[in-house]
Amino acid sequence: MFEKITTITTAPFTALTDNAAGADAILVCLTEAELRGPAILGQAQLDSALADLIAKGVFTGASGELEALPTYGLLPYAYVLVAGLGPQPTRDTLRAAAVFAARKMLALRLDRLAVKTPSGLDVRSAVYALTEGLLLGTYRIAAYRKDAPARAELRQAVLELEAPADAALLAGTIAAAEAVAAGTNYARDLTNLPGNKLVPASLAAEAVKLAQHYGFAVEVLDEHEIAARGMGGVLAVGGGSVHPPRMITLQYKGDPDSADVLGLVGKGVTFDTGGISMKRPDGMEEMISDMGGAATLLGALHIVGQLKPKVNLTVVIPAAENMTSGAAYRPGDIVTLLSGHSVEVLNTDAEGRIILAEGITYAKSLGATRLIDVATLTGAILISFADVATGAVTNDDAFLRPLLAAAGGAGEKLWQLPNYPEYRAMLKSDVADIKNATSSDRWAGAITAGLFIGYFAENTPWIHLDTGGTAWLWSAKGIEPKGATGVMVRTLAAYLCGEAV
């Protein structure tokens, strides 16, 4: 999963009539204002073809638009790819242009692309966004077909600069963008794995492989050690499956002189039937993605291992398969967690918050001074945001603000939900310390689910990210592919690595 297919370099730009890179196509990114100028491409027949598309309203220069113009030998490229940037070039519009260009190259089975880097944005930001977008755009879900034909690949991209720039700076920028895109695609790969190919033990094995690759400390607790530690919630959620649960921990010490340790906790439910509170069968195949939070954290660690930011991380992934059997936990059960708190189980399909509560407590016991959990936690988040934005709940607004800024820079949509005492009161139980569901999960369901986890964070600064609407898509949407999106990997990379990305 660490193989890098595309090679991206920079070179001076001369003219569209030159093709020093030997590319099959060249990408030209244009703003809406540039479309109103004369001689847009500098070749009369191609300018006429583009003008015809503009006149028909087929191409307006809006961000997300891309047209492939065959050159018929008029230029030393088979195609000119024309992408819209909207009113002005930004990281987001350049990233989108590159994603759609990469997809078009794959569709046309072309493997070498030149990119005319636009003016109007500092060169480092432009190179970063284009590199990241090209690599994100090459992503495809793995297929399991007999005698499948070889897939097209984008093997080379040259970013052609109009003005000279520091070569070492650009090389570092490309490396950082490659790391972030690779981490995102790695998370996508993990999330897209079928349930019979990814169970708690194999998720743990993948985490160990990643840790060994980058030199992280790693620990995996099996079901016997989980029981010995008193993690009754993990045992309950995983008890109905023939694949026993695991508690996975990875640690990275990038700032050994600091006592600050960020605990990252990811939901690792490798398949979720809902247990005794069985889900509807329609669409249940999506539940291979219920370990999307775990995949996000492993994807972020893939980036950390390459960019080595000055932070200390403790990553905890409680992994379980939520199945129904004679050994499965039931509605009405009282379960005692690692923290010593008791949970009244009203709904066995509200399992993710139980194992995340265990992960939060375990991360604190390992020295975490701040906490972020990431989870495909609720369907209720779709009621609030559809599949457009990730929801955030926190007990510390000052802690959340830099993460919101990181999401904006990374081009991911993140929105804060309220944390009012009335919502916390909805989780009170008559027979236990807390209950795992409210009387109606349609009433503030995403908020109360997050606040269940926050109960176990206690006074430790904590953020919950609910990716229940954004970690998986039934069809491609914008720059995100069908299936797993790897959402929040880029946000966490920006948050952890700062100016490097």
Coordinates of C-alpha atoms in Angstrom, one line a residue:
M1 CA 0.0 0.0 0.0
F2 CA 3.0 2.3 0.1
E3 CA 3.8 2.2 -3.6
K4 CA 3.9 5.6 -5.3
I5 CA 2.8 5.4 -9.0
T6 CA 3.0 9.0 -10.2
T7 CA 6.3 10.9 -10.5
I8 CA 5.8 14.7 -10.2
T9 CA 8.5 17.2 -11.1
T10 CA 8.8 20.9 -12.0
A11 CA 10.2 22.5 -15.1
P12 CA 10.3 26.0 -16.7
F13 CA 7.3 26.8 -19.0
T14 CA 8.1 27.9 -22.5
A15 CA 5.0 27.7 -24.7
L16 CA 2.2 25.4 -25.6
T17 CA 4.0 24.7 -28.8
D18 CA 6.9 23.1 -26.9
N19 CA 6.7 19.7 -25.2
A20 CA 10.0 19.0 -23.6
A21 CA 8.4 16.5 -21.2
G22 CA 7.1 14.4 -24.0
A23 CA 3.6 14.6 -22.4
D24 CA 0.4 13.2 -23.9
A25 CA -1.6 16.1 -22.8
I26 CA -1.2 19.5 -21.1
L27 CA -3.5 21.0 -18.5
V28 CA -4.3 24.7 -18.8
C29 CA -6.2 26.2 -15.8
L30 CA -8.3 29.4 -16.6
T31 CA -10.2 31.8 -14.5
E32 CA -13.6 33.2 -15.6
A33 CA -11.9 36.5 -16.5
E34 CA -9.2 34.9 -18.6
L35 CA -11.9 33.2 -20.7
R36 CA -13.0 36.7 -21.9
G37 CA -9.5 37.5 -23.2
P38 CA -8.3 37.0 -26.8
A39 CA -6.1 34.1 -28.0
I40 CA -6.7 32.1 -24.8
L41 CA -4.7 29.0 -26.0
G42 CA -2.6 30.8 -28.6
Q43 CA -3.7 28.5 -31.4
A44 CA -6.5 29.7 -33.7
Q45 CA -8.3 26.4 -34.2
L46 CA -8.2 25.4 -30.6
D47 CA -9.2 28.9 -29.5
S48 CA -12.2 28.6 -31.9
A49 CA -13.2 25.2 -30.4
L50 CA -13.0 26.6 -26.9
A51 CA -14.9 29.7 -27.9
D52 CA -17.7 27.5 -29.3
L53 CA -17.9 25.7 -25.9
I54 CA -18.1 29.0 -24.1
A55 CA -20.8 30.4 -26.4
K56 CA -22.9 27.3 -25.8
G57 CA -22.5 27.5 -22.0
V58 CA -20.8 24.2 -21.9
F59 CA -17.7 25.7 -20.4
T60 CA -18.0 28.8 -18.2
G61 CA -14.7 28.6 -16.3
A62 CA -16.4 27.6 -13.0
S63 CA -14.4 25.5 -10.6
G64 CA -14.9 21.8 -11.3
E65 CA -15.4 22.2 -15.1
L66 CA -12.9 20.5 -17.4
E67 CA -12.9 19.9 -21.1
A68 CA -10.5 17.8 -23.2
L69 CA -9.8 19.4 -26.6
P70 CA -8.2 17.0 -29.1
T71 CA -5.3 18.9 -30.9
Y72 CA -5.3 16.8 -34.2
G73 CA -1.6 17.5 -34.5
L74 CA -1.9 21.3 -34.1
L75 CA 0.2 21.0 -30.9
P76 CA 2.7 18.4 -29.8
Y77 CA 0.1 17.0 -27.4
A78 CA -2.8 14.7 -28.1
Y79 CA -5.1 16.8 -25.9
V80 CA -5.3 20.2 -24.2
L81 CA -7.2 19.8 -20.9
V82 CA -8.9 23.1 -20.1
A83 CA -10.0 23.4 -16.4
G84 CA -12.0 26.2 -14.8
L85 CA -10.8 28.0 -11.7
G86 CA -13.8 30.2 -11.0
P87 CA -13.2 33.9 -10.2
Q88 CA -9.6 33.3 -9.1
P89 CA -7.1 30.5 -8.4
T90 CA -7.1 29.1 -4.9
R91 CA -5.8 26.0 -3.4
D92 CA -9.3 24.5 -3.5
T93 CA -9.9 25.3 -7.2
L94 CA -6.4 24.2 -8.3
R95 CA -6.8 20.9 -6.3
A96 CA -10.1 20.3 -8.0
A97 CA -8.7 21.1 -11.5
A98 CA -5.9 18.6 -10.9
V99 CA -8.3 15.9 -9.6
F100 CA -10.5 16.1 -12.6
A101 CA -7.5 16.3 -15.0
A102 CA -6.1 13.1 -13.5
R103 CA -9.5 11.3 -13.9
K104 CA -9.7 12.5 -17.5
M105 CA -6.2 11.2 -18.2
L106 CA -7.1 7.8 -16.8
A107 CA -10.3 7.8 -18.9
L108 CA -8.4 8.6 -22.0
R109 CA -5.7 6.0 -21.0
L110 CA -2.9 8.6 -21.2
D111 CA 0.0 8.4 -18.8
R112 CA 2.1 11.6 -19.1
L113 CA 0.7 15.0 -18.3
A114 CA 2.2 18.5 -18.4
V115 CA 0.6 21.2 -16.3
K116 CA 0.9 24.9 -17.0
T117 CA 0.9 26.3 -13.5
P118 CA -1.3 29.4 -13.4
S119 CA -0.3 32.8 -12.1
G120 CA -2.3 34.6 -9.3
L121 CA -1.3 32.2 -6.5
D122 CA 2.1 31.9 -4.8
V123 CA 4.1 29.1 -6.5
R124 CA 4.4 26.9 -3.4
S125 CA 0.6 26.8 -2.9
A126 CA 0.0 26.2 -6.5
V127 CA 2.5 23.3 -6.7
Y128 CA 1.2 21.8 -3.5
A129 CA -2.4 21.9 -4.6
L130 CA -1.7 20.6 -8.1
T131 CA 0.4 17.7 -6.8
E132 CA -2.1 16.7 -4.1
G133 CA -5.0 16.9 -6.6
L134 CA -3.2 14.8 -9.3
L135 CA -2.5 12.0 -6.8
L136 CA -6.0 12.1 -5.2
G137 CA -7.5 12.0 -8.7
T138 CA -5.7 8.8 -9.6
Y139 CA -7.5 6.9 -6.9
R140 CA -9.6 3.9 -7.8
I141 CA -11.3 1.2 -5.6
A142 CA -9.5 -2.1 -5.8
A143 CA -11.3 -4.7 -7.9
Y144 CA -11.5 -8.5 -7.4
R145 CA -12.3 -9.7 -10.9
K146 CA -10.9 -12.7 -12.6
D147 CA -8.8 -11.8 -15.7
A148 CA -9.3 -8.1 -15.1
P149 CA -7.6 -5.9 -17.8
A150 CA -4.7 -3.8 -16.8
R151 CA -5.7 -0.4 -15.5
A152 CA -4.5 2.8 -17.0
E153 CA -2.1 4.8 -14.7
L154 CA -0.9 8.4 -14.6
R155 CA 2.8 7.7 -14.4
Q156 CA 4.4 11.2 -14.9
A157 CA 3.4 14.8 -14.4
V158 CA 5.5 17.8 -15.0
L159 CA 4.4 21.1 -13.4
E160 CA 5.6 23.9 -15.8
L161 CA 6.4 27.2 -14.0
E162 CA 6.3 30.6 -15.7
A163 CA 8.8 32.1 -13.3
P164 CA 11.9 30.5 -11.6
A165 CA 11.5 29.3 -8.1
D166 CA 13.7 27.7 -5.4
A167 CA 14.2 24.1 -6.4
A168 CA 14.7 22.8 -2.9
L169 CA 11.6 24.5 -1.7
L170 CA 9.5 23.0 -4.5
A171 CA 11.0 19.6 -4.0
G172 CA 10.0 19.7 -0.3
T173 CA 6.5 21.0 -1.3
I174 CA 6.0 18.1 -3.8
A175 CA 7.2 15.6 -1.2
A176 CA 4.7 16.9 1.4
A177 CA 1.8 16.9 -1.0
E178 CA 2.7 13.4 -2.1
A179 CA 2.7 12.3 1.5
V180 CA -0.7 13.8 2.3
A181 CA -2.3 12.4 -0.9
A182 CA -0.7 8.9 -0.3
G183 CA -2.0 9.0 3.3
T184 CA -5.5 9.8 2.1
N185 CA -5.5 7.1 -0.5
Y186 CA -4.1 4.6 2.0
A187 CA -7.1 5.4 4.3
R188 CA -9.4 5.0 1.4
D189 CA -7.9 1.6 0.6
L190 CA -8.3 0.3 4.1
T191 CA -11.9 1.6 4.4
N192 CA -12.9 0.0 1.0
L193 CA -11.6 -3.5 2.1
P194 CA -14.5 -6.0 2.2
G195 CA -15.6 -7.2 5.7
N196 CA -14.3 -10.7 5.0
K197 CA -10.8 -9.2 4.2
L198 CA -10.6 -6.9 7.2
V199 CA -11.5 -8.2 10.7
P200 CA -10.1 -6.8 14.0
A201 CA -7.0 -9.1 13.9
S202 CA -6.1 -8.1 10.3
L203 CA -6.7 -4.4 11.1
A204 CA -4.3 -4.8 14.0
A205 CA -1.8 -6.5 11.7
E206 CA -2.0 -3.6 9.3
A207 CA -1.3 -1.2 12.1
V208 CA 1.7 -3.2 13.2
K209 CA 3.0 -3.2 9.6
L210 CA 2.6 0.6 9.5
A211 CA 4.3 1.0 12.8
Q212 CA 7.3 -1.2 11.8
H213 CA 7.6 0.7 8.5
Y214 CA 8.0 4.1 10.3
G215 CA 9.4 3.0 13.7
F216 CA 6.4 3.8 15.8
A217 CA 5.9 2.0 19.1
V218 CA 2.9 -0.4 18.8
E219 CA 0.9 -2.5 21.2
V220 CA -2.0 -4.9 20.4
L221 CA -4.2 -6.3 23.2
D222 CA -6.1 -9.5 22.3
E223 CA -9.5 -10.4 23.8
H224 CA -7.9 -12.1 26.8
E225 CA -5.8 -9.0 27.6
I226 CA -8.8 -6.7 27.0
A227 CA -10.8 -8.7 29.5
A228 CA -7.9 -8.6 32.0
R229 CA -7.7 -4.8 31.7
G230 CA -11.5 -4.5 32.4
M231 CA -12.5 -3.2 29.0
G232 CA -16.0 -4.6 29.3
G233 CA -17.4 -2.3 26.5
V234 CA -15.0 -3.6 23.9
L235 CA -15.7 -7.2 24.9
A236 CA -19.5 -6.6 24.8
V237 CA -19.5 -5.0 21.3
G238 CA -17.2 -7.7 19.9
G239 CA -18.7 -10.6 21.8
G240 CA -21.2 -11.7 19.1
S241 CA -18.5 -12.3 16.4
V242 CA -16.3 -15.2 15.7
H243 CA -13.6 -12.6 15.1
P244 CA -12.6 -11.4 18.6
P245 CA -11.8 -7.7 19.3
R246 CA -8.5 -6.0 19.5
M247 CA -7.2 -2.8 21.2
I248 CA -4.5 -1.2 19.1
T249 CA -2.1 1.5 20.2
L250 CA 0.6 3.3 18.3
Q251 CA 2.8 6.0 19.7
Y252 CA 5.0 8.7 18.0
K253 CA 7.3 10.9 20.0
G254 CA 8.3 13.8 17.7
D255 CA 8.8 16.2 20.6
P256 CA 10.4 14.3 23.5
D257 CA 11.0 17.5 25.5
S258 CA 7.3 18.3 25.7
A259 CA 4.8 16.8 28.1
D260 CA 2.0 17.5 25.7
V261 CA 0.6 14.3 24.2
L262 CA -2.3 14.4 21.7
G263 CA -4.5 11.3 22.0
L264 CA -6.1 10.3 18.7
V265 CA -8.9 7.7 19.0
G266 CA -10.4 6.0 16.0
K267 CA -13.5 3.8 15.7
G268 CA -12.5 0.4 14.3
V269 CA -15.7 -1.4 13.8
T270 CA -14.7 -3.6 10.9
F271 CA -18.3 -4.5 10.1
D272 CA -21.5 -3.4 11.8
T273 CA -24.7 -5.4 11.5
G274 CA -26.2 -3.4 14.4
G275 CA -26.1 -6.5 16.5
I276 CA -29.4 -7.5 18.2
S277 CA -30.7 -4.1 17.2
M278 CA -30.3 -5.2 13.6
K279 CA -29.9 -2.7 10.8
R280 CA -32.1 -2.8 7.7
P281 CA -30.5 -5.0 5.1
D282 CA -30.8 -2.3 2.3
G283 CA -27.4 -0.6 2.1
M284 CA -25.8 -2.7 4.9
E285 CA -22.8 -3.4 2.6
E286 CA -21.7 0.2 3.4
M287 CA -20.9 -1.0 6.9
I288 CA -17.5 -2.1 5.7
S289 CA -16.7 1.6 6.2
D290 CA -17.5 1.6 9.9
M291 CA -13.8 1.5 10.6
G292 CA -13.3 4.8 8.7
G293 CA -12.2 6.6 11.8
A294 CA -9.4 4.0 12.4
A295 CA -8.4 4.3 8.7
T296 CA -8.2 8.1 9.0
L297 CA -5.8 7.8 11.9
L298 CA -3.6 5.2 10.2
G299 CA -3.6 7.5 7.1
A300 CA -2.6 10.4 9.2
L301 CA 0.2 8.3 10.8
H302 CA 1.4 7.4 7.2
I303 CA 1.9 11.2 6.7
V304 CA 3.5 11.7 10.2
G305 CA 6.0 9.0 9.5
Q306 CA 7.2 10.8 6.4
L307 CA 7.0 14.4 7.5
K308 CA 8.0 13.9 11.1
P309 CA 6.2 16.9 12.8
K310 CA 7.3 18.0 16.2
V311 CA 4.4 16.5 18.2
N312 CA 3.7 13.6 20.5
L313 CA 0.9 11.3 19.5
T314 CA -0.8 8.3 21.2
V315 CA -3.2 6.7 18.7
V316 CA -5.7 4.2 20.1
I317 CA -7.9 2.1 17.9
P318 CA -10.5 -0.1 19.6
A319 CA -11.4 -2.7 16.9
A320 CA -14.4 -5.0 17.0
E321 CA -17.0 -6.6 14.7
N322 CA -20.6 -5.9 15.8
M323 CA -22.4 -9.1 14.9
T324 CA -25.5 -10.9 16.2
S325 CA -25.3 -14.4 17.8
G326 CA -26.1 -16.2 21.0
A327 CA -23.0 -14.5 22.5
A328 CA -24.0 -11.0 21.4
Y329 CA -24.8 -8.3 23.9
R330 CA -28.4 -7.2 24.3
P331 CA -30.6 -4.1 24.8
G332 CA -31.0 -3.8 28.5
D333 CA -27.5 -5.0 29.4
I334 CA -25.4 -3.1 31.9
V335 CA -21.7 -3.0 30.8
T336 CA -18.8 -1.8 32.9
L337 CA -16.0 0.0 31.1
L338 CA -12.3 0.5 31.8
S339 CA -13.1 3.8 33.5
G340 CA -15.3 1.9 36.0
H341 CA -18.4 3.6 34.8
S342 CA -21.5 1.6 33.9
V343 CA -23.4 1.9 30.7
E344 CA -27.0 1.0 30.1
V345 CA -27.3 -0.5 26.6
L346 CA -30.5 0.6 25.0
N347 CA -29.4 0.0 21.4
T348 CA -26.7 -2.4 20.3
D349 CA -26.4 -0.4 17.1
A350 CA -25.0 2.4 19.2
E351 CA -21.8 0.4 19.6
G352 CA -19.2 2.8 18.3
R353 CA -19.5 5.3 21.1
I354 CA -19.0 2.4 23.7
I355 CA -15.7 1.3 22.2
L356 CA -14.6 4.9 21.7
A357 CA -15.3 5.6 25.4
E358 CA -12.9 2.7 26.1
G359 CA -10.3 4.2 23.7
I360 CA -10.6 7.6 25.3
T361 CA -10.0 6.2 28.8
Y362 CA -7.1 4.1 27.6
A363 CA -5.5 7.1 25.8
K364 CA -5.7 9.1 29.0
S365 CA -4.1 6.3 31.0
L366 CA -1.2 6.4 28.5
G367 CA -0.6 10.1 29.1
A368 CA -2.8 11.9 26.6
T369 CA -3.3 15.5 27.6
R370 CA -5.7 16.3 24.8
L371 CA -8.0 14.1 22.8
I372 CA -9.5 13.9 19.3
D373 CA -11.8 11.0 18.3
V374 CA -12.8 10.3 14.7
A375 CA -15.7 8.0 13.9
T376 CA -18.4 7.1 11.4
L377 CA -20.6 7.5 14.5
T378 CA -24.1 8.3 13.5
G379 CA -26.6 8.3 10.7
A380 CA -28.1 11.3 12.5
I381 CA -25.2 13.4 11.2
L382 CA -26.7 13.0 7.7
I383 CA -29.9 14.6 8.9
S384 CA -27.9 17.7 9.9
F385 CA -25.4 17.9 7.1
A386 CA -26.2 15.3 4.5
D387 CA -23.0 13.9 3.0
V388 CA -21.4 17.4 2.8
A389 CA -19.8 18.1 6.1
T390 CA -18.2 16.4 9.1
G391 CA -19.7 17.4 12.5
A392 CA -17.6 18.4 15.5
V393 CA -18.4 18.4 19.2
T394 CA -16.0 19.7 21.8
N395 CA -15.7 20.6 25.5
D396 CA -13.0 23.2 24.7
D397 CA -13.7 25.8 21.9
A398 CA -10.2 27.1 22.0
F399 CA -8.9 23.6 21.2
L400 CA -11.3 23.2 18.3
R401 CA -10.5 26.5 16.6
P402 CA -7.1 25.5 15.1
L403 CA -8.6 22.3 13.8
L404 CA -11.4 24.2 12.1
A405 CA -8.7 26.4 10.5
A406 CA -6.8 23.3 9.4
A407 CA -9.9 21.9 7.8
G408 CA -10.4 25.1 5.8
G409 CA -6.9 25.0 4.6
A410 CA -7.2 21.4 3.6
G411 CA -10.4 21.9 1.7
E412 CA -12.5 19.7 4.0
K413 CA -15.8 20.9 5.5
L414 CA -16.0 20.8 9.3
W415 CA -18.8 22.4 11.3
Q416 CA -19.2 22.7 15.1
L417 CA -22.3 21.3 16.8
P418 CA -23.4 22.7 20.2
N419 CA -22.6 21.2 23.6
Y420 CA -25.4 22.3 25.9
P421 CA -26.2 20.8 29.3
E422 CA -29.6 19.9 28.1
Y423 CA -28.1 17.5 25.6
R424 CA -25.9 15.9 28.2
A425 CA -28.9 15.5 30.5
M426 CA -30.6 13.4 27.7
L427 CA -28.0 10.6 28.4
K428 CA -28.9 10.1 32.1
S429 CA -29.8 6.6 33.1
D430 CA -32.0 5.4 35.9
V431 CA -29.9 2.3 36.5
A432 CA -26.3 3.1 35.3
D433 CA -23.9 6.0 35.1
I434 CA -24.9 6.7 31.5
K435 CA -27.0 5.2 28.7
N436 CA -25.8 4.7 25.2
A437 CA -28.8 6.0 23.4
T438 CA -31.7 8.5 23.9
S439 CA -35.4 7.8 23.4
S440 CA -35.2 9.2 19.8
D441 CA -32.0 9.3 17.9
R442 CA -33.6 11.7 15.4
W443 CA -33.5 14.3 18.2
A444 CA -30.0 15.7 18.4
G445 CA -28.7 12.2 17.7
A446 CA -25.3 13.2 16.4
I447 CA -24.8 15.6 19.4
T448 CA -25.8 13.2 22.1
A449 CA -23.7 10.4 20.6
G450 CA -20.7 12.6 20.6
L451 CA -21.4 13.8 24.2
F452 CA -21.5 10.1 25.3
I453 CA -17.9 9.9 24.4
G454 CA -17.2 13.3 25.9
Y455 CA -18.5 12.0 29.2
F456 CA -15.4 9.8 29.4
A457 CA -13.0 12.6 28.4
E458 CA -14.1 14.3 31.6
N459 CA -12.0 17.5 32.0
T460 CA -9.4 16.6 29.4
P461 CA -9.7 18.9 26.3
W462 CA -11.6 16.8 23.7
I463 CA -12.9 17.0 20.2
H464 CA -15.2 14.5 18.5
L465 CA -15.4 14.3 14.7
D466 CA -18.5 12.5 13.3
T467 CA -17.7 11.4 9.7
G468 CA -20.9 9.3 9.4
G469 CA -21.9 11.3 6.3
T470 CA -18.6 12.0 4.8
A471 CA -16.4 8.9 5.1
W472 CA -18.3 7.0 2.4
L473 CA -20.1 8.1 -0.7
W474 CA -22.5 6.1 -2.9
S475 CA -21.3 8.0 -6.0
A476 CA -18.4 10.4 -6.7
K477 CA -19.1 13.9 -5.5
G478 CA -16.8 16.8 -6.5
I479 CA -13.2 15.8 -5.8
E480 CA -14.2 12.8 -3.6
P481 CA -14.5 9.4 -5.1
K482 CA -17.2 6.8 -4.9
G483 CA -16.8 4.6 -1.8
A484 CA -14.3 5.6 0.9
T485 CA -13.1 9.3 0.9
G486 CA -10.4 9.2 3.5
V487 CA -12.1 12.3 5.0
M488 CA -10.2 14.2 7.8
V489 CA -6.8 12.7 6.8
R490 CA -5.9 16.0 5.1
T491 CA -7.3 18.0 8.0
L492 CA -5.3 16.1 10.6
A493 CA -2.2 16.4 8.4
A494 CA -2.6 20.2 8.3
Y495 CA -3.2 20.3 12.0
L496 CA -0.3 18.1 13.0
C497 CA 2.3 19.2 10.4
G498 CA 1.5 22.9 10.2
E499 CA 3.4 24.9 7.5
A500 CA 4.8 21.7 6.0
V501 CA 1.5 21.2 4.3

